[in-house]
Coordinates of C-alpha atoms and ligand atoms in Angstrom, one line a residue:
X1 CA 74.1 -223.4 21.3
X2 CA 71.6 -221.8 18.7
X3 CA 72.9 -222.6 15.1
X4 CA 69.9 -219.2 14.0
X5 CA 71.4 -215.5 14.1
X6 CA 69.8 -212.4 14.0
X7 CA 71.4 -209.6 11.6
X8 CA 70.9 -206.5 13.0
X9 CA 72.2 -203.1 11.3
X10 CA 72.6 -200.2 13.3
X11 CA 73.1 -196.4 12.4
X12 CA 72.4 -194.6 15.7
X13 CA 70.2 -196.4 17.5
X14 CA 71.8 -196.3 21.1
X15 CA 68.2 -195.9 22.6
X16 CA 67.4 -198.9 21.2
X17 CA 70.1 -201.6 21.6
X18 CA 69.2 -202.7 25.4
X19 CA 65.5 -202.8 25.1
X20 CA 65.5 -204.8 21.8
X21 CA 68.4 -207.1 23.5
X22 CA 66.5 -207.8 26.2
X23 CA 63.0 -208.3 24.0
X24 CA 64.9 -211.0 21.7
X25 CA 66.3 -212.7 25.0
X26 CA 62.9 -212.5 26.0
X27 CA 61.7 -214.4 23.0
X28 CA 64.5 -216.9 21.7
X29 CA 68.3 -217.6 22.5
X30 CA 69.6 -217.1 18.7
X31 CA 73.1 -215.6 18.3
X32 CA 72.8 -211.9 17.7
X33 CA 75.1 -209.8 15.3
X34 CA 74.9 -206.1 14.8
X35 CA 76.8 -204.5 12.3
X36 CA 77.1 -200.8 13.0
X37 CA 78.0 -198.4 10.5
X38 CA 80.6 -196.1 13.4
X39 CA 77.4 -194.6 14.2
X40 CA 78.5 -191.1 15.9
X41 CA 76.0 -191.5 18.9
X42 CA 78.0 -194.4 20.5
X43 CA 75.7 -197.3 19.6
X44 CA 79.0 -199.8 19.5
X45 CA 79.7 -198.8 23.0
X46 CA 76.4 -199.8 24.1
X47 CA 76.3 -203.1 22.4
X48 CA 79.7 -203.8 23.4
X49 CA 78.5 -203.3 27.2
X50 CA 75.7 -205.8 26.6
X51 CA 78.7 -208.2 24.7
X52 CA 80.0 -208.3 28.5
X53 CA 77.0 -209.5 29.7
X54 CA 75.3 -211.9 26.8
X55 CA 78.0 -214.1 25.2
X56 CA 75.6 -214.5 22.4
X57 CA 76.1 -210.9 21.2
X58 CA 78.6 -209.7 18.4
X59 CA 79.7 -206.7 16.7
X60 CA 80.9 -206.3 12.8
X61 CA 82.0 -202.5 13.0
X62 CA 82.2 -200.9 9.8
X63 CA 84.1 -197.9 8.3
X64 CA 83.5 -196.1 4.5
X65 CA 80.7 -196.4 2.8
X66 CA 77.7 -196.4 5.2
X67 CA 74.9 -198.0 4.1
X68 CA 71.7 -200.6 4.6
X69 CA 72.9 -203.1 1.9
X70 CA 76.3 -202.9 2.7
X71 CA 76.1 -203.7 6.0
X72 CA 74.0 -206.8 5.4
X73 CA 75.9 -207.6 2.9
X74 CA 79.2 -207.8 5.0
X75 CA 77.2 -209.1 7.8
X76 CA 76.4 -211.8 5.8
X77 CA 79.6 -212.3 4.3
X78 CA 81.1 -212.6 8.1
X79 CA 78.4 -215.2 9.4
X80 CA 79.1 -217.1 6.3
X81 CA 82.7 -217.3 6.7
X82 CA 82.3 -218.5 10.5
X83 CA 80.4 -221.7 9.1
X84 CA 78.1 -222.4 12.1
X85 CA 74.7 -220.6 10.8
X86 CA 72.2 -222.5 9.6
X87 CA 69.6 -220.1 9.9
X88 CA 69.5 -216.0 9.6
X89 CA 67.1 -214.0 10.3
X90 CA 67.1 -209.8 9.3
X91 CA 65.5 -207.3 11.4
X92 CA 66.0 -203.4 12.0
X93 CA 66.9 -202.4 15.7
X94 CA 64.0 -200.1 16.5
X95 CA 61.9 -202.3 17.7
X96 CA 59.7 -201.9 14.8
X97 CA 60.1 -205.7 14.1
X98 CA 59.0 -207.5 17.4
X99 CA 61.0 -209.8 18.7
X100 CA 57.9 -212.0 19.8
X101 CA 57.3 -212.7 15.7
X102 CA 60.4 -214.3 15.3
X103 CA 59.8 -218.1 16.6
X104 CA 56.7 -217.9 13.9
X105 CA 59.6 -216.8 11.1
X106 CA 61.8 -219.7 12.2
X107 CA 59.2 -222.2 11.5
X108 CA 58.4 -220.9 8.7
X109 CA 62.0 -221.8 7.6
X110 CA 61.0 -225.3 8.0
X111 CA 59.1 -225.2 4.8
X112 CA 60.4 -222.2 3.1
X113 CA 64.0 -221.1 2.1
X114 CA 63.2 -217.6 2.6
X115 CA 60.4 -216.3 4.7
X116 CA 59.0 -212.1 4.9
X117 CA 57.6 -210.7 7.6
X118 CA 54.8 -209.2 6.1
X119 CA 52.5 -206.1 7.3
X120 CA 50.4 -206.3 4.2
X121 CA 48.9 -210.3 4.3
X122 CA 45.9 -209.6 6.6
X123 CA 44.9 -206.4 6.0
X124 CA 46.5 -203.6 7.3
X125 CA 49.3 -204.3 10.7
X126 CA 50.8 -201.9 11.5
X127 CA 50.7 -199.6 14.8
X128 CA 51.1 -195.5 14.9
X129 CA 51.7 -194.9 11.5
X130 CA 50.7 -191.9 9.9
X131 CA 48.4 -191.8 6.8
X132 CA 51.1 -190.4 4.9
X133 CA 54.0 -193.2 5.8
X134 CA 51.6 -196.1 4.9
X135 CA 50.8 -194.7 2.2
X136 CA 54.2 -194.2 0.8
X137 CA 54.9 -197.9 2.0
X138 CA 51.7 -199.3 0.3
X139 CA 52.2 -197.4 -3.1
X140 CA 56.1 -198.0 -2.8
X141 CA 55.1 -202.2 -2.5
X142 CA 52.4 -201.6 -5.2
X143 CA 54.9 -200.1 -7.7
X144 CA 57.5 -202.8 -7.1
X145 CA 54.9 -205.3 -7.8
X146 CA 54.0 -203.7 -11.1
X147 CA 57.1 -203.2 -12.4
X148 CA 59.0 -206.0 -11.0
X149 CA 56.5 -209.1 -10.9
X150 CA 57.1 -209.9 -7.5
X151 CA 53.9 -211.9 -6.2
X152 CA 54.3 -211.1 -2.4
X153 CA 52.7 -208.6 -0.4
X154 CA 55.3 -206.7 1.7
X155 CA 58.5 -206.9 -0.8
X156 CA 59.9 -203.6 1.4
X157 CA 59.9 -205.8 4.9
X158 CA 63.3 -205.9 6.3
X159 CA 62.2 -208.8 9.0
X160 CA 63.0 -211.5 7.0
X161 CA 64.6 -215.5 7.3
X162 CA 66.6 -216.9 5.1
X163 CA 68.6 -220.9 5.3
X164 CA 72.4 -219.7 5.4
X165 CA 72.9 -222.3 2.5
X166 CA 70.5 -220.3 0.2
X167 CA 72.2 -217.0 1.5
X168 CA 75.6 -217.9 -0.2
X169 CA 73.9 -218.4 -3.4
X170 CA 72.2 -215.2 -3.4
X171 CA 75.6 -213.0 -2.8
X172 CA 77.8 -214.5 -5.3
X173 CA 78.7 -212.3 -8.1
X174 CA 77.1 -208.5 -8.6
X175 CA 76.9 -206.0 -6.0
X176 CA 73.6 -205.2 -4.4
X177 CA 72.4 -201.5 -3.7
X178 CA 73.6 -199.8 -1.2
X179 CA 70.4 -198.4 0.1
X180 CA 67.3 -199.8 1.6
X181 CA 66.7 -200.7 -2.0
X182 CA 68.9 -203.5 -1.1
X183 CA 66.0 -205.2 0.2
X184 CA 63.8 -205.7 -2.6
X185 CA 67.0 -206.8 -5.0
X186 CA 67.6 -209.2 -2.6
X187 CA 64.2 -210.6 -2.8
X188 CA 64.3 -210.5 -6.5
X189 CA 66.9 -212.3 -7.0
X190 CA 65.8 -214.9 -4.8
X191 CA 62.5 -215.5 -6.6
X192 CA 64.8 -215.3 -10.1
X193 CA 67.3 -218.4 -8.7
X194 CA 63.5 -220.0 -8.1
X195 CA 63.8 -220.4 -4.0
X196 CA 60.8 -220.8 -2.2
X197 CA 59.4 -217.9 -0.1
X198 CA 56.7 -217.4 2.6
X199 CA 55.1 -214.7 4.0
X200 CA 54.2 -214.6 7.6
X201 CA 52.1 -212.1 9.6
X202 CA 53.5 -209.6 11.5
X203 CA 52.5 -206.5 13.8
X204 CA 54.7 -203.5 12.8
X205 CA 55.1 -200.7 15.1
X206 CA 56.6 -197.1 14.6
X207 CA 59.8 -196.5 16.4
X208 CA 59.2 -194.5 19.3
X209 CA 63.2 -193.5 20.1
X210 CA 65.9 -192.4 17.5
X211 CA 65.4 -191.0 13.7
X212 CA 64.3 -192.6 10.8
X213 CA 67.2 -192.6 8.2
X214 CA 65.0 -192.5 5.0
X215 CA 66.5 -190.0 3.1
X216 CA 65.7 -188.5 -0.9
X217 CA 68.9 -190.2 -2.0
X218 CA 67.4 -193.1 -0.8
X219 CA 63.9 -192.9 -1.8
X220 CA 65.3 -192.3 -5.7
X221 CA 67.7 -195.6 -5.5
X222 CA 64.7 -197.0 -4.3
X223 CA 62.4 -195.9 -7.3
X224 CA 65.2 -196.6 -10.1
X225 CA 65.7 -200.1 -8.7
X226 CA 62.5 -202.0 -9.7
X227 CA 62.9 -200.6 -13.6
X228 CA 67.1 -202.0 -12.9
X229 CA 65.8 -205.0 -11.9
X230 CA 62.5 -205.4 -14.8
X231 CA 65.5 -204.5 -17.4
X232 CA 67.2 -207.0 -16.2
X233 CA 70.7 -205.3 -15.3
X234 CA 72.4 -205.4 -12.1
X235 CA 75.7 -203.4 -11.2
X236 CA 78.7 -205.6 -11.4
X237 CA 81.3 -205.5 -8.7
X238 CA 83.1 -203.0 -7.5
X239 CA 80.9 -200.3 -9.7
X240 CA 80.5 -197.2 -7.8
X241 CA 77.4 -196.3 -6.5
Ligands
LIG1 N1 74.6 -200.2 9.6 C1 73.7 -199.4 9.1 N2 72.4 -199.5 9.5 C2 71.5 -198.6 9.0 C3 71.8 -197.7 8.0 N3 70.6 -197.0 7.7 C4 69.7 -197.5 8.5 N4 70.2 -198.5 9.3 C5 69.5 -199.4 10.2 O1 68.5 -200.0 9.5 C6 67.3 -200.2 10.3 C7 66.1 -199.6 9.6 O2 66.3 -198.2 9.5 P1 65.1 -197.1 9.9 O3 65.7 -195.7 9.9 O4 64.4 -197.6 11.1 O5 64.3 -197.2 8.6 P2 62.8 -197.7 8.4 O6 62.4 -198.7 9.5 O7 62.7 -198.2 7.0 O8 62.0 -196.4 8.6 P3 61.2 -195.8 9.8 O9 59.9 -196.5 9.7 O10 61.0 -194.4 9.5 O11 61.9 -196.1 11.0 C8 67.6 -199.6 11.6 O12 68.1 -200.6 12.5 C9 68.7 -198.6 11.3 O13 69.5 -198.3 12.4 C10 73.1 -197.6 7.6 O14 73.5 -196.8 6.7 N5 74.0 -198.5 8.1
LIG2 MG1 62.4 -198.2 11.4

């Protein structure tokens, strides 16, 4: 049995959850955990069909505060807890991340303790975007940069590895955000407790079924966290957000 698992979050992607099963089965036979945030368009009913058929599949269900980072974040406090991960890889359920790119991330892990999935290392990947949507995700990666430090090219990616042992490390102590946001702290502290971290290619591609979940609430957590995280401060546990 696979000792690599896939974290996926889920907040109404029901379209989605076959397709992307059946492209990961089609690529690798890692363990596969989605953590679904009681998304209202029955997206736990569908992974639990495909439970029935792949015993590799899992569910986290989650109640309360929705949210990106959260549900990583208990995600990753679940696989931890089970002890039998040595390798976790991140990636959204729209089939924006390809499966395909994920044997390229897992080697990657040989040498690295954290590796990105980056659209931004040759160039330009990234399929049916709109002018205006790369350019928010260029600028937003151009402003983190500035303000944070951060020497990689696509800080935002959410297609990531990580070596379970370094994930432990990186959880202990303050709360992330709850947002996408989440995602850059995540690599910032990394860099800060001095792991080493890749970047590999990848091909990105817009979603073609279900809704984006970018909202303005996000997009401001997402421009107050780089100045949080240059001024050094971090929200301790248990503050509100
Ligand atoms: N559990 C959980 N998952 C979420 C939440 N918000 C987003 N997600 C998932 O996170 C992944 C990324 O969300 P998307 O809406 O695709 O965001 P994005 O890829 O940054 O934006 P687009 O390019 O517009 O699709 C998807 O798998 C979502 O279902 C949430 O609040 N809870
Ligand atoms: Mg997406």
């Amino acid at each position: 049995m696979s000792d690599r698992l896939i974290v996926i979050p889920t907040y109404n992607e029901s379209e989605n959850i076959r397709e992307l099963h059946a492209a990961i089965r089609g690529a690798c036979d890692f363990g596969i955990l989605f953590v679904d945030d009681s998304s209202p368009d029955g997206t736990a009913g569908v992974v639990e069909e495909v439970m029935s058929e792949d015993p590799g599949v899992m569910l986290l269900r989650r109640t309360g505060e929705k949210g990106l980072g959260r549900a990583y974040e208990d995600g990753f406090r679940m696989l931890l807890g089970m002890g039998r991960w040595r390798r976790v890889f991140m990636m959204d359920a729209d089939l924006s991340h390809q499966p395909v790119h994920l044997t390229a991330l897992d080697e990657a892990l040989s040498e690295y303790d954290m590796v990105l999935g980056s659209r931004y290392t040759r160039g330009v990947s990234v399929l049916n975007w709109s002018i205006m949507r790369l350019n928010l995700s260029y600028s937003a990666n151009a402003y983190i940069k500035g303000v944070t430090g951060l020497p990689f090219s696509d800080c935002t990616s959410g297609f990531r590895g990580i070596r379970a042992d370094r994930l432990e490390g990186l959880l202990l102590g303050r709360r992330y955000a709850g947002g996408y946001a989440f995602l850059v702290e995540m690599l910032h502290r990394a860099w800060r407790q001095g792991l080493s971290i890749g970047e590999v290619p990848i091909v990105f591609v817009e979603r073609e079924h279900g809704a984006s979940k970018i909202s303005s609430r996000i997009l401001l957590e997402s421009f107050f966290t780089p100045i949080r995280l240059r001024l050094g401060r971090s929200r301790s546990a248990g503050t509100a957000q």
